[in-house]
Short mmCIF file of C-alpha atoms and ligand atoms in Angstrom, two decimals:
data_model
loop_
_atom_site.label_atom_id
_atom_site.label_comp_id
_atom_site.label_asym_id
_atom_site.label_seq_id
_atom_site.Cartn_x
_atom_site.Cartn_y
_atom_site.Cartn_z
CA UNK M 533 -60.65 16.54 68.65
CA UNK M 534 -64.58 17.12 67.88
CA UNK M 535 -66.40 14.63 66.49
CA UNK M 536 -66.15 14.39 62.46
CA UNK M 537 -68.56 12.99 60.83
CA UNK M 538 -68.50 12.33 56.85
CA UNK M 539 -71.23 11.38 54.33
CA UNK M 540 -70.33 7.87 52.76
CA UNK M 541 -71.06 7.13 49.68
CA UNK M 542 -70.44 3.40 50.37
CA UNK M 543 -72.89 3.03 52.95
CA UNK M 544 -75.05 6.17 51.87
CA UNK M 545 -75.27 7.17 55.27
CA UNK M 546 -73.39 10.01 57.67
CA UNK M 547 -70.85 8.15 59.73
CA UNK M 548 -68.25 9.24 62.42
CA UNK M 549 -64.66 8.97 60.78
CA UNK M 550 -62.65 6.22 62.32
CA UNK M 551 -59.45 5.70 60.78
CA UNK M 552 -57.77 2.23 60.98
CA UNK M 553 -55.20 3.93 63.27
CA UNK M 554 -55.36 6.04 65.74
CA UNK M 555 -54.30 9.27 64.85
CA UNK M 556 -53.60 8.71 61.20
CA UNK M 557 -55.39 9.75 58.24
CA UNK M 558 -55.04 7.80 54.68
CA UNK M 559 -56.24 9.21 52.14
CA UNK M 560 -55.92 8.62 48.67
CA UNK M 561 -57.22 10.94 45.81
CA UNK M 562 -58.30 10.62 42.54
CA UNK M 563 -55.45 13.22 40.11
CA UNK M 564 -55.44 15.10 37.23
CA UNK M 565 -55.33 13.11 33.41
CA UNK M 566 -52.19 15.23 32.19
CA UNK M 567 -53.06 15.53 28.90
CA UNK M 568 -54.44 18.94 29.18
CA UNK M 569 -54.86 21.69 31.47
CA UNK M 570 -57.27 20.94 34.41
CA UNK M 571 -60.48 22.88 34.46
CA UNK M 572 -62.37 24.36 37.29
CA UNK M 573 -64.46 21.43 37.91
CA UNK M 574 -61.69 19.83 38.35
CA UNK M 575 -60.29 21.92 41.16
CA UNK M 576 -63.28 22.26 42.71
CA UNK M 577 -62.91 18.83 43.94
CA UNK M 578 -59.12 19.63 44.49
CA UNK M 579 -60.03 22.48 47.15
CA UNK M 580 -62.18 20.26 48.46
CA UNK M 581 -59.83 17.18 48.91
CA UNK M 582 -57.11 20.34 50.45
CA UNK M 583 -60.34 21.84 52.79
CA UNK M 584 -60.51 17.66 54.09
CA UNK M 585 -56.83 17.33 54.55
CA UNK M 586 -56.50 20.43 56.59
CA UNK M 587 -59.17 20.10 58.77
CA UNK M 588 -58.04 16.16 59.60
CA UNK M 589 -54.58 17.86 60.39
CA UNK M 590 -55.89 21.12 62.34
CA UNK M 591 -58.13 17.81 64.51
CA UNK M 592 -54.55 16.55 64.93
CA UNK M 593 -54.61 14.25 62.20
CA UNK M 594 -51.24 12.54 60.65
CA UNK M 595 -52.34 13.16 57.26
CA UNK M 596 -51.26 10.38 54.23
CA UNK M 597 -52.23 11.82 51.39
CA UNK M 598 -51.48 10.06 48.00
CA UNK M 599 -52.45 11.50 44.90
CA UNK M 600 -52.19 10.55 41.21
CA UNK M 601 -51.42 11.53 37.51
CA UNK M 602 -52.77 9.51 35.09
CA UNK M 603 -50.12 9.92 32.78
CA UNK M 604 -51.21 7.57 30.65
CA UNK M 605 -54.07 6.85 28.73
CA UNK M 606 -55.61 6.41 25.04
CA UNK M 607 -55.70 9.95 24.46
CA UNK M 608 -52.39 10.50 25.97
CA UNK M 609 -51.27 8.04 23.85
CA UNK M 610 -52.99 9.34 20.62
CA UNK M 611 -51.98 12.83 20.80
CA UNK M 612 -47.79 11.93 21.99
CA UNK M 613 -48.03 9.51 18.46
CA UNK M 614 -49.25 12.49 16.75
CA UNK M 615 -47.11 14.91 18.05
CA UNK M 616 -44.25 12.40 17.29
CA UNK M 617 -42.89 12.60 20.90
CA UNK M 618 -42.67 10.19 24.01
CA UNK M 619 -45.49 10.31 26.48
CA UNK M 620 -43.06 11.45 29.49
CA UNK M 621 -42.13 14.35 27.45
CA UNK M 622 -46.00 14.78 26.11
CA UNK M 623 -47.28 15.06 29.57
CA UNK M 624 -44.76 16.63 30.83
CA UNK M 625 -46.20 20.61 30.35
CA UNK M 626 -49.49 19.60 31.98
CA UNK M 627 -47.62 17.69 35.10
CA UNK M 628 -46.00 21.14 35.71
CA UNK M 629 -48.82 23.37 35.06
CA UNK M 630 -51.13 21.31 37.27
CA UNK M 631 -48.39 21.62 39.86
CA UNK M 632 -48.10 25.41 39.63
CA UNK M 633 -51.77 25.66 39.35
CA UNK M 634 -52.21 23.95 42.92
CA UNK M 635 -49.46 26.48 44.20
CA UNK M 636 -51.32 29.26 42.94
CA UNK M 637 -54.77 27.83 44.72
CA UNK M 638 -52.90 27.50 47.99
CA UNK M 639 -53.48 23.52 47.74
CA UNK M 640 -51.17 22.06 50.11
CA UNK M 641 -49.09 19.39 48.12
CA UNK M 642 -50.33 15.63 49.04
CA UNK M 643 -47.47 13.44 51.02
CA UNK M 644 -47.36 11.55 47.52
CA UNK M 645 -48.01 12.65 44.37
CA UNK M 646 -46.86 9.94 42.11
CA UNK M 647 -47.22 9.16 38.23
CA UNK M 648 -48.74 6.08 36.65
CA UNK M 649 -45.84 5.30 34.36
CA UNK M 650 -43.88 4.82 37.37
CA UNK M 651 -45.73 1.65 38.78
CA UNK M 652 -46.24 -0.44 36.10
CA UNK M 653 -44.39 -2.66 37.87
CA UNK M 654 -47.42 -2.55 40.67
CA UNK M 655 -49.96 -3.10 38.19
CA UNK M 656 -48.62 -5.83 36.80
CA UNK M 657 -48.22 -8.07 39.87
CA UNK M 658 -51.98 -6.85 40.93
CA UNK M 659 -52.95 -8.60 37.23
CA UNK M 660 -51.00 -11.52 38.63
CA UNK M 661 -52.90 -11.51 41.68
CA UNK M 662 -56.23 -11.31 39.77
CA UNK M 663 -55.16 -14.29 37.36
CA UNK M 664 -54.47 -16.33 40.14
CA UNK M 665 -57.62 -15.76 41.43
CA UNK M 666 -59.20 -16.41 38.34
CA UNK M 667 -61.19 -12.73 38.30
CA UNK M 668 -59.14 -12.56 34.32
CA UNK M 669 -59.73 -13.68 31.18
CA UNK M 670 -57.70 -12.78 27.71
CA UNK M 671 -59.36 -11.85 24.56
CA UNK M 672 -56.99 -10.55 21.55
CA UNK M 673 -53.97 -9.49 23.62
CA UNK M 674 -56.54 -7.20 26.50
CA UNK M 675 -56.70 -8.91 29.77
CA UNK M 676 -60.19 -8.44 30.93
CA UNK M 677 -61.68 -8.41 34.60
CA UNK M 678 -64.99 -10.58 35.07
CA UNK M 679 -67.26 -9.33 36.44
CA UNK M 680 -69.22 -11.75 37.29
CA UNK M 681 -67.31 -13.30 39.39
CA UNK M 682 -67.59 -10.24 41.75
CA UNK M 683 -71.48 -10.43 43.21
CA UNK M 684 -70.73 -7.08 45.26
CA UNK M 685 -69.97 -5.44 42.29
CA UNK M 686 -72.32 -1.87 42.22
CA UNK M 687 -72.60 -1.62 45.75
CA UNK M 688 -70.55 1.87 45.92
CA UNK M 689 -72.57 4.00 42.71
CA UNK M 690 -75.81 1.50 43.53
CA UNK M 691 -76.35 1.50 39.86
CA UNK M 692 -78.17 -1.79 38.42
CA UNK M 693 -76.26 -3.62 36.59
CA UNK M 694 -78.44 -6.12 35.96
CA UNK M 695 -80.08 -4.59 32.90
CA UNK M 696 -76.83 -4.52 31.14
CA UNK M 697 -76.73 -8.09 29.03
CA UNK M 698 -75.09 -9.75 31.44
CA UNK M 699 -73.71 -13.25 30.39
CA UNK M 700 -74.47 -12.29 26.63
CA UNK M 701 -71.11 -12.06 24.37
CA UNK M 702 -70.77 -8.19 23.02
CA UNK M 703 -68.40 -6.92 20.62
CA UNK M 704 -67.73 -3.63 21.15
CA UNK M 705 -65.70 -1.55 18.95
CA UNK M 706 -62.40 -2.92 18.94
CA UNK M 707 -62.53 -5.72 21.61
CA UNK M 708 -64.37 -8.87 22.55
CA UNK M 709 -65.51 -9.25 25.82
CA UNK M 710 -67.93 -12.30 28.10
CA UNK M 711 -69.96 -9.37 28.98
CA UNK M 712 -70.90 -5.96 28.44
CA UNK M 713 -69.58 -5.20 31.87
CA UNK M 714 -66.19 -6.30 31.94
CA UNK M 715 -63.47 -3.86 31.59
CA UNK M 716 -59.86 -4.13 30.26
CA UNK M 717 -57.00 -4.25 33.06
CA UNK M 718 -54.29 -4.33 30.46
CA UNK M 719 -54.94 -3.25 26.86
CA UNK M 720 -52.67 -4.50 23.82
CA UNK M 721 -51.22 -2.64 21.69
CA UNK M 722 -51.42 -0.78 19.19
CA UNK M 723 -49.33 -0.43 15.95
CA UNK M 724 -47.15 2.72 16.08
CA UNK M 725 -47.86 3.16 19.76
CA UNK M 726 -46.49 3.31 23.18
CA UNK M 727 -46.33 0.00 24.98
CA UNK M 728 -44.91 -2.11 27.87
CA UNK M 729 -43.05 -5.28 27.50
CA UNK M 730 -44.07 -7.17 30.91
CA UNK M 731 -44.61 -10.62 32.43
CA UNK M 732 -48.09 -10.35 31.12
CA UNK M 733 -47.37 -9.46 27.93
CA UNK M 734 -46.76 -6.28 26.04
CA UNK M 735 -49.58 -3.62 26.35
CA UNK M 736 -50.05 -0.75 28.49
CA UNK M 737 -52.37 -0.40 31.68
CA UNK M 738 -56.34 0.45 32.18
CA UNK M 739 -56.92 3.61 34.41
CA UNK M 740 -58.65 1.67 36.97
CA UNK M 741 -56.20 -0.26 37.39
CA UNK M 742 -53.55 2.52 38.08
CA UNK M 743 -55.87 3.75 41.15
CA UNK M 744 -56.08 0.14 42.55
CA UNK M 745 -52.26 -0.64 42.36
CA UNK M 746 -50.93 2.38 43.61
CA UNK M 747 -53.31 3.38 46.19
CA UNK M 748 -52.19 -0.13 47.97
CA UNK M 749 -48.81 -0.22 47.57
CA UNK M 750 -48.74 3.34 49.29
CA UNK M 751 -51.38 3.32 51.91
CA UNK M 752 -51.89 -0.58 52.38
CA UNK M 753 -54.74 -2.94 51.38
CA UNK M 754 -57.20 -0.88 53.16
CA UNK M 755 -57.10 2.66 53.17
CA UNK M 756 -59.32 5.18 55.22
CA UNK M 757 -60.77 7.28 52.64
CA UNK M 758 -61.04 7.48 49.02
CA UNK M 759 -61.84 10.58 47.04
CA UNK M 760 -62.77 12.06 44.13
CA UNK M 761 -65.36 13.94 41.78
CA UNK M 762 -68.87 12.10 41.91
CA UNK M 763 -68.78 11.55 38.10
CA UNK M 764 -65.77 9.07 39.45
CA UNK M 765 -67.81 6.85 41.54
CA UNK M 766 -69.09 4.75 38.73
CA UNK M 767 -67.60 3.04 37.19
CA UNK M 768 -63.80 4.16 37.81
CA UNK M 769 -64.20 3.69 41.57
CA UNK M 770 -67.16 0.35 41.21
CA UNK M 771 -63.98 -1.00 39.30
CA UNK M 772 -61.20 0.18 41.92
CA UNK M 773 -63.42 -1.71 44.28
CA UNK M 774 -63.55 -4.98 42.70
CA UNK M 775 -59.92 -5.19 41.96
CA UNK M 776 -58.44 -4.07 45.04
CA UNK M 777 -61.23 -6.81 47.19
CA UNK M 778 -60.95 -9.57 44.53
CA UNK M 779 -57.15 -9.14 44.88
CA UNK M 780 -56.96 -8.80 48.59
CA UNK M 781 -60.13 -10.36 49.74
CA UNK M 782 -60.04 -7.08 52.33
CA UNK M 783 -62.56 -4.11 52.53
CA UNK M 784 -60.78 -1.40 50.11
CA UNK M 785 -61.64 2.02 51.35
CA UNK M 786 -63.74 2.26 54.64
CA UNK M 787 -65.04 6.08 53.28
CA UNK M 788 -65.55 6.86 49.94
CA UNK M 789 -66.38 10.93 49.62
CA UNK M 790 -67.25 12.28 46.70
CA UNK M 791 -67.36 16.18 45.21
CA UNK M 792 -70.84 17.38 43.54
CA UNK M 793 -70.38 18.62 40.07
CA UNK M 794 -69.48 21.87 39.19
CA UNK M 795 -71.68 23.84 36.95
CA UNK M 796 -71.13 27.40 35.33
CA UNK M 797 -74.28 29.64 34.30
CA UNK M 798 -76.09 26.81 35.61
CA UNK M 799 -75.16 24.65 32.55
CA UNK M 800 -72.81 22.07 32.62
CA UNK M 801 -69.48 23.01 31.63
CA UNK M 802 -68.77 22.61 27.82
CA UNK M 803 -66.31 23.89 25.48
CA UNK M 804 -69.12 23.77 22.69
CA UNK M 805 -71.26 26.22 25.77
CA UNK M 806 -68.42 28.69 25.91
CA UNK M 807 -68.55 28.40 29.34
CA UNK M 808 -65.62 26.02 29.68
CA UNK M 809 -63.04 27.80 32.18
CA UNK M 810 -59.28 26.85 33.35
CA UNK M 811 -58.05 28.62 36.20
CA UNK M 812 -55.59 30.08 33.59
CA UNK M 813 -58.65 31.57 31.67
CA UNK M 814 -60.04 33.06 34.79
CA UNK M 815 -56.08 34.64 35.96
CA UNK M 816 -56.02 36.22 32.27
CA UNK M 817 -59.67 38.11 32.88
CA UNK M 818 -58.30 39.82 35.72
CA UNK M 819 -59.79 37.40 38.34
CA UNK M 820 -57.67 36.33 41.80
CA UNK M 821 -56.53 33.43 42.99
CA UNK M 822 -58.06 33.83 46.21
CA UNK M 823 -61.50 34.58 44.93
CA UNK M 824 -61.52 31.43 42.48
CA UNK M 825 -60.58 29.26 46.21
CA UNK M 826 -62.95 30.93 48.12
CA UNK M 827 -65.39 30.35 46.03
CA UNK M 828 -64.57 26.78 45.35
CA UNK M 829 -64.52 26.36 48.97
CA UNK M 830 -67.39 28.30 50.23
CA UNK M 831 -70.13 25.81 49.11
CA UNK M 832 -69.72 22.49 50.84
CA UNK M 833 -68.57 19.42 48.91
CA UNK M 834 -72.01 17.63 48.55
CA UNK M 835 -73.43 20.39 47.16
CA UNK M 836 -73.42 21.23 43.70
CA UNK M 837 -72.04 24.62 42.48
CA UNK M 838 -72.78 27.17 40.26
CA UNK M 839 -70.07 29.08 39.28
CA UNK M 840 -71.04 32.43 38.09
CA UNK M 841 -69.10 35.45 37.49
CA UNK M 842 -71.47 37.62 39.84
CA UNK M 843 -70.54 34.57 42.24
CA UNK M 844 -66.77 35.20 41.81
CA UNK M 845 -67.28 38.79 42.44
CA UNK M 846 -69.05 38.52 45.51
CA UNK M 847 -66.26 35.99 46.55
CA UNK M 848 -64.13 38.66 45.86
CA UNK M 849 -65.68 40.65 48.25
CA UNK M 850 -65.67 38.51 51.21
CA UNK M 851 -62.17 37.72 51.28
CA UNK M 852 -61.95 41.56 51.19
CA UNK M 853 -63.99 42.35 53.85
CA UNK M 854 -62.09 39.27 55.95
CA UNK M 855 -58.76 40.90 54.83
CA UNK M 856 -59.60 44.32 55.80
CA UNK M 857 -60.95 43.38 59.28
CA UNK M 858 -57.38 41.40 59.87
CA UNK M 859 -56.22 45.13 59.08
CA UNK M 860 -58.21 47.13 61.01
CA UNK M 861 -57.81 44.50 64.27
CA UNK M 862 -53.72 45.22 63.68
CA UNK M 863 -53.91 48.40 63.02
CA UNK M 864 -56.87 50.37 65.29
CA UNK M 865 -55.85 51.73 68.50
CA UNK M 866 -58.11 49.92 70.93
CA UNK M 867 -58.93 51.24 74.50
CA UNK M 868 -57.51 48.97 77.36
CA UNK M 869 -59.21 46.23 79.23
CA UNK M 870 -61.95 43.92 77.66
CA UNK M 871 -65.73 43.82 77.11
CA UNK M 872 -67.36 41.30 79.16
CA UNK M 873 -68.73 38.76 77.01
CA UNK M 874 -66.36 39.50 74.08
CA UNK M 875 -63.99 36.82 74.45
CA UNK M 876 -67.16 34.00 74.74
CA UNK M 877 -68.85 35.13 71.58
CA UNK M 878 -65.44 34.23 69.54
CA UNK M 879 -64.90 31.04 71.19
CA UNK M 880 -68.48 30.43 70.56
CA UNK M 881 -67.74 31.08 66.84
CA UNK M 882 -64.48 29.23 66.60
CA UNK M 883 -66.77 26.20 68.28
CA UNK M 884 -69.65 26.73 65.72
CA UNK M 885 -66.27 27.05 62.73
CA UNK M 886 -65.05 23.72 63.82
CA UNK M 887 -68.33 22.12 64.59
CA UNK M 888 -69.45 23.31 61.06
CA UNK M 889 -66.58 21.52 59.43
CA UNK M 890 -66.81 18.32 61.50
CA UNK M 891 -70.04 17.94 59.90
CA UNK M 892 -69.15 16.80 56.77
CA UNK M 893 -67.05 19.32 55.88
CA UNK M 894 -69.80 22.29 56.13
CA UNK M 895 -67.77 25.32 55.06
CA UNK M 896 -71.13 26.82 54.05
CA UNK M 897 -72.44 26.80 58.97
CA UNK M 898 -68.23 27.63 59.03
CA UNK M 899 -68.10 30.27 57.27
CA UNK M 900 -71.42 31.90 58.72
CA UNK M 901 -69.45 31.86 62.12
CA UNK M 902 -66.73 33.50 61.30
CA UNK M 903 -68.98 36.46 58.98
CA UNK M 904 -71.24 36.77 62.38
CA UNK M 905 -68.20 36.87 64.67
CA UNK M 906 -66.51 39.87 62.19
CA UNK M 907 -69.68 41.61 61.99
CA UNK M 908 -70.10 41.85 65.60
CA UNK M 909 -66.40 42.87 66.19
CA UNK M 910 -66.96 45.42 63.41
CA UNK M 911 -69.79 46.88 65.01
CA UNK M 912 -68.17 47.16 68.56
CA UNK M 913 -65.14 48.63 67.13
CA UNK M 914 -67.44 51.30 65.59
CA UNK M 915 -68.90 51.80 68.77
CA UNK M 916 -65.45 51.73 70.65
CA UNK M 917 -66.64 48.93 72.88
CA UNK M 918 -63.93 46.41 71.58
CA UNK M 919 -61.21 46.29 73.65
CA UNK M 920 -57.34 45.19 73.15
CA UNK M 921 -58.03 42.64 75.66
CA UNK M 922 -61.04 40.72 73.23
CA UNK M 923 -58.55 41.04 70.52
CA UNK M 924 -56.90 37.45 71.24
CA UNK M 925 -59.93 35.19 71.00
CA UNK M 926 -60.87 37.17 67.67
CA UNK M 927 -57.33 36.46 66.41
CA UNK M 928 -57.59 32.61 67.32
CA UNK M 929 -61.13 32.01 65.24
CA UNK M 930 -59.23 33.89 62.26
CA UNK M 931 -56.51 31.62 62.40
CA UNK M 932 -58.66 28.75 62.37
CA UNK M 933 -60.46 30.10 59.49
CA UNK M 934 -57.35 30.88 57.64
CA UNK M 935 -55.65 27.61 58.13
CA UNK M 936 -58.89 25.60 56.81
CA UNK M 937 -59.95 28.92 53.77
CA UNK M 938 -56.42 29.88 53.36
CA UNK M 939 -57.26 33.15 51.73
CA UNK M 940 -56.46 35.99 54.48
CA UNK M 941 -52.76 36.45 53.39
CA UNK M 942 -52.77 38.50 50.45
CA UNK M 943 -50.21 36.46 48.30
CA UNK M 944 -52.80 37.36 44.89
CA UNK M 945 -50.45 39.31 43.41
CA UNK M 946 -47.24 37.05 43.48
CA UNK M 947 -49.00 34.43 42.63
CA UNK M 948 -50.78 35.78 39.64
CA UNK M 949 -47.07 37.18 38.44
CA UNK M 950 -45.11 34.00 39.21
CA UNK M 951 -47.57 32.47 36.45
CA UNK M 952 -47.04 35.59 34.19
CA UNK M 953 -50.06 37.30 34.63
CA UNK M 954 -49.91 41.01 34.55
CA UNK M 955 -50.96 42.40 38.27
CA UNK M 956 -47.86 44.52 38.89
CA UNK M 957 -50.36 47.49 37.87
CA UNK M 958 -52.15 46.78 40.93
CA UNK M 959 -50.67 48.39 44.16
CA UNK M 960 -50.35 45.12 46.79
CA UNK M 961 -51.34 45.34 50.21
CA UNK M 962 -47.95 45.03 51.56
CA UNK M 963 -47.30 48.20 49.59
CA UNK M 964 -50.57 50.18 50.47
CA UNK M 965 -50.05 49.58 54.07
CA UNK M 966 -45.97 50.59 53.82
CA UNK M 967 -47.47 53.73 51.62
CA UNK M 968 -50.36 54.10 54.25
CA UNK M 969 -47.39 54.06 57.63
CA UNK M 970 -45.43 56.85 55.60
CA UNK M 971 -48.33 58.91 55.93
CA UNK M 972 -49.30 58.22 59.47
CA UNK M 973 -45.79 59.06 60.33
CA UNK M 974 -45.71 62.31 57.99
CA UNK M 975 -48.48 63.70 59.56
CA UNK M 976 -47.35 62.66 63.52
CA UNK M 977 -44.73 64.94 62.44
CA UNK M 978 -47.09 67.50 61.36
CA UNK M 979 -45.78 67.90 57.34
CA UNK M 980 -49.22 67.66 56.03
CA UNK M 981 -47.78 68.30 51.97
CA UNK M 982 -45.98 64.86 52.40
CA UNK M 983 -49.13 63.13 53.33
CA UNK M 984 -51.34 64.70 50.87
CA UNK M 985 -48.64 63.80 48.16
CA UNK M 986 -48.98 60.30 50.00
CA UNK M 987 -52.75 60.11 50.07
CA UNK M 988 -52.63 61.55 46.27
CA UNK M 989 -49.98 58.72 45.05
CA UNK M 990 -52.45 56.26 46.81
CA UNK M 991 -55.57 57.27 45.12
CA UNK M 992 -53.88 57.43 41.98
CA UNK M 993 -53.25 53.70 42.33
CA UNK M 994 -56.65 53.14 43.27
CA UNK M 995 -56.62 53.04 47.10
CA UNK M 996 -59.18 55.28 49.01
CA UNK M 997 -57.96 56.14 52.31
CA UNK M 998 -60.45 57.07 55.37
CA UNK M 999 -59.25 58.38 58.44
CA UNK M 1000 -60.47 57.10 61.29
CA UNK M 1001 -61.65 58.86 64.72
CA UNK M 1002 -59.27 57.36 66.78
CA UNK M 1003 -56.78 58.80 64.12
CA UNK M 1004 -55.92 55.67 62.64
CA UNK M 1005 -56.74 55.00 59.02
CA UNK M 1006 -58.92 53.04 56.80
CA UNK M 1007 -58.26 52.23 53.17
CA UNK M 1008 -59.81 50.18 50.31
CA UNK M 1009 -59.78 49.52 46.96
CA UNK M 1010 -61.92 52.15 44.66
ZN1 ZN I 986 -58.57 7.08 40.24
#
């Protein structure tokens, strides 16, 4: 294990990570609301909470991941009245989209992924807790949480608070609250719609307090690290904060990481912009799965991103270039022995790979080792000074790479068609390199019409085929 170090946005400083236990990572992230299809600002902090959890496991990390769906909230509520349905069966769609969404990103699945509606139970007794602590007040059937009974509250987004008429008695559009910047742990409700009847009366449950009550019960009163997209921070996670340590009297979360925004065309993203993707949107103009990752992935989590379609392409491209190097390296016929030095340069990288993501999770230094490292084996291949023996080491940094990037399998196609996108036009490599063998072995045998018929079928399907000096074989895409 290297040292990992993460930015904090508690303390605003870089710290080593160093989870409560040895050896064991808890995490909890911020889900999806399921009342629509995610967007790609949302799964940009998605690849980024999958990049963290398999880099703390590939450091030999026990990784506790708990992730939720808010499966419940005013709009949720709104549009399942309208629609004259049940929330379950409202969100229902969504839950399983998201779910097939993350399959078709390569996310890994979290330990937990668990639904709001299932823990009311939780957030009830945490109201308890509060009340007995005397952090609540009711006003018209909401339970409220004081805030000024928490002095620490703003120390996570380090907003001031103390322009916002504290003390003074607001109305705000429906409810009455002390001050302006209390917020409701339990709403009451409303005619015609979904409620629970609890111990604290009938009403249904604030979004904060869904984060708070279920990241505890899973992970314990203090977890390791929290995340989620920056917009988050205030005041969803300021209020996670002061329930969980009101309730507890504990430190929360020792790391709180949070994703830059995501902008397209350098705008932010907007439906009224036109520039408002889904990853469904992007799958039905033709673009892959593992572009849309890569480039999620490629720029680190602090940063912000622009999302461009010139950006996707060029994504495109890389994972291309990394796929057809894992080709060549399995496929060229390399003379014996090795190349002294060889072997050192790709440990060097796969240090540099690992050292990049220790810090903070730079995939931007990460993947600059691995491009060097495949340029340079390139370039000795070319000059038939790569041997089969520096072949290993150049296999181990890929896998690395792989297991954090996840893109070098080509799986584009499958995926694309298990969500009912249209790709079986477009040959896959497992067929182009079955297609490309038939030839090599057609013309080993000397019949030179069946591997011109094989070379013709290829480049009708858009494959370009180069043979090689060695007499092995290129190929790419036209
Ligand atoms: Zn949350």
């Amino acid at each position: 294990m290297g040292e990992i170090r993460f930015q904090n946005t508690l303390s605003g400083r870089v710290e080593p990570f160093v989870p409560l236990t040895p050896g064991v990572a808890r995490i909890y992230s911020c889900g999806p609301t399921v009342y629509d299809f995610a967007h790609i600002g949302n799964f940009r902090t998605f690849v980024f909470q999958d990049v963290l959890r398999r880099f703390l496991a590939m450091e030999g990390f026990r990784i506790q991941q708990v992730m939720n769906l808010t499966d419940v909230d005013d709009r949720i509520i709104q549009n399942a009245a309208a629609a004259g349905v049940g929330i379950r069966e409202y969100t229902e769609n969504y839950v399983k989209a998201f779910l097939e969404d993350m399959g078709a990103l390569g996310l890994e699945r979290p330990e937990k992924i668990v639904r709001a509606t299932d823990h009311i139970e939780q957030m009830v007794a945490l109201v308890e807790r509060l009340r007995d602590r005397t952090y609540t007040y009711a006003s018209d059937g909401s339970i409220y949480y004081r805030i000024a009974k928490f002095p620490a509250y703003g120390k996570l987004s380090k907003i001031d608070v103390s322009g916002m008429q504290a003390g003074a008695r607001v109305e705000t559009d429906r409810y009455e609250k002390e001050d302006v910047r209390d917020f409701a742990l339990w709403k009451a409700p409303k005619p015609g719609e979904h409620f629970w009847e609890t111990r604290i009366g009938p009403g249904r449950p604030g979004w904060h307090l869904e984060c708070s009550a279920m990241a505890m019960h899973y992970l314990g009163e203090t977890l390791d690290i929290h995340t989620g997209g920056i917009d988050l921070a205030f005041p969803h996670h300021e209020n996670e904060i002061a329930q969980s340590e009101a309730a507890t009297g504990k430190p929360f979360v020792h790391y709180w990481l949070h994703g830059e925004h995501l902008l397209v065309d350098g705008e932010k993203m907007s439906k009224s912009l036109g520039n408002f993707y889904t990853l469904r949107d992007l799958f039905a103009r033709g673009h892959k799965p593992s572009s849309i990752r890569y480039l999620l992935a490629s720029v680190p989590y602090r940063r912000q991103l622009n999302f461009t379609m010139d950006g996707l392409q060029q994504a495109a491209s890389s994972v291309e270039r990394l796929r057809n190097f894992a080709a060549r390296l399995r496929a060229e016929k390399l003379p014996e022995g090795t190349t002294p030095g060889f072997a050192e340069r790709a440990l060097n990288a796969e240090t540099e790979f690992l050292a990049g993501l220790g810090d903070d999770l730079n995939t931007a230094q990460a993947l600059a080792a691995v491009f060097d490292l495949v340029r340079d084996a390139n370039s000795a291949m070319d000059r038939s000074e790569f041997r089969s023996g520096d072949a290993p080491a150049v296999l181990s940094a890929l896998d690395r790479f792989d297991r954090i990037f996840a893109v070098l399998k080509d799986r584009d196609a499958e995926r694309l068609l298990a969500l009912g996108y249209g790709t079986s036009e477009e040959i896959s490599r497992q067929e182009v390199e079955h297609l490309v063998a038939e030839r090599q072995a057609a013309r080993k045998r000397r019949d030179f019409t069946a591997a011109d018929q094989v070379r013709q079928k290829l480049l009708d399907r858009g494959i370009l085929l180069e043979d090689t000096r060695d007499g092995g074989v290129r190929w790419k895409r036209k």
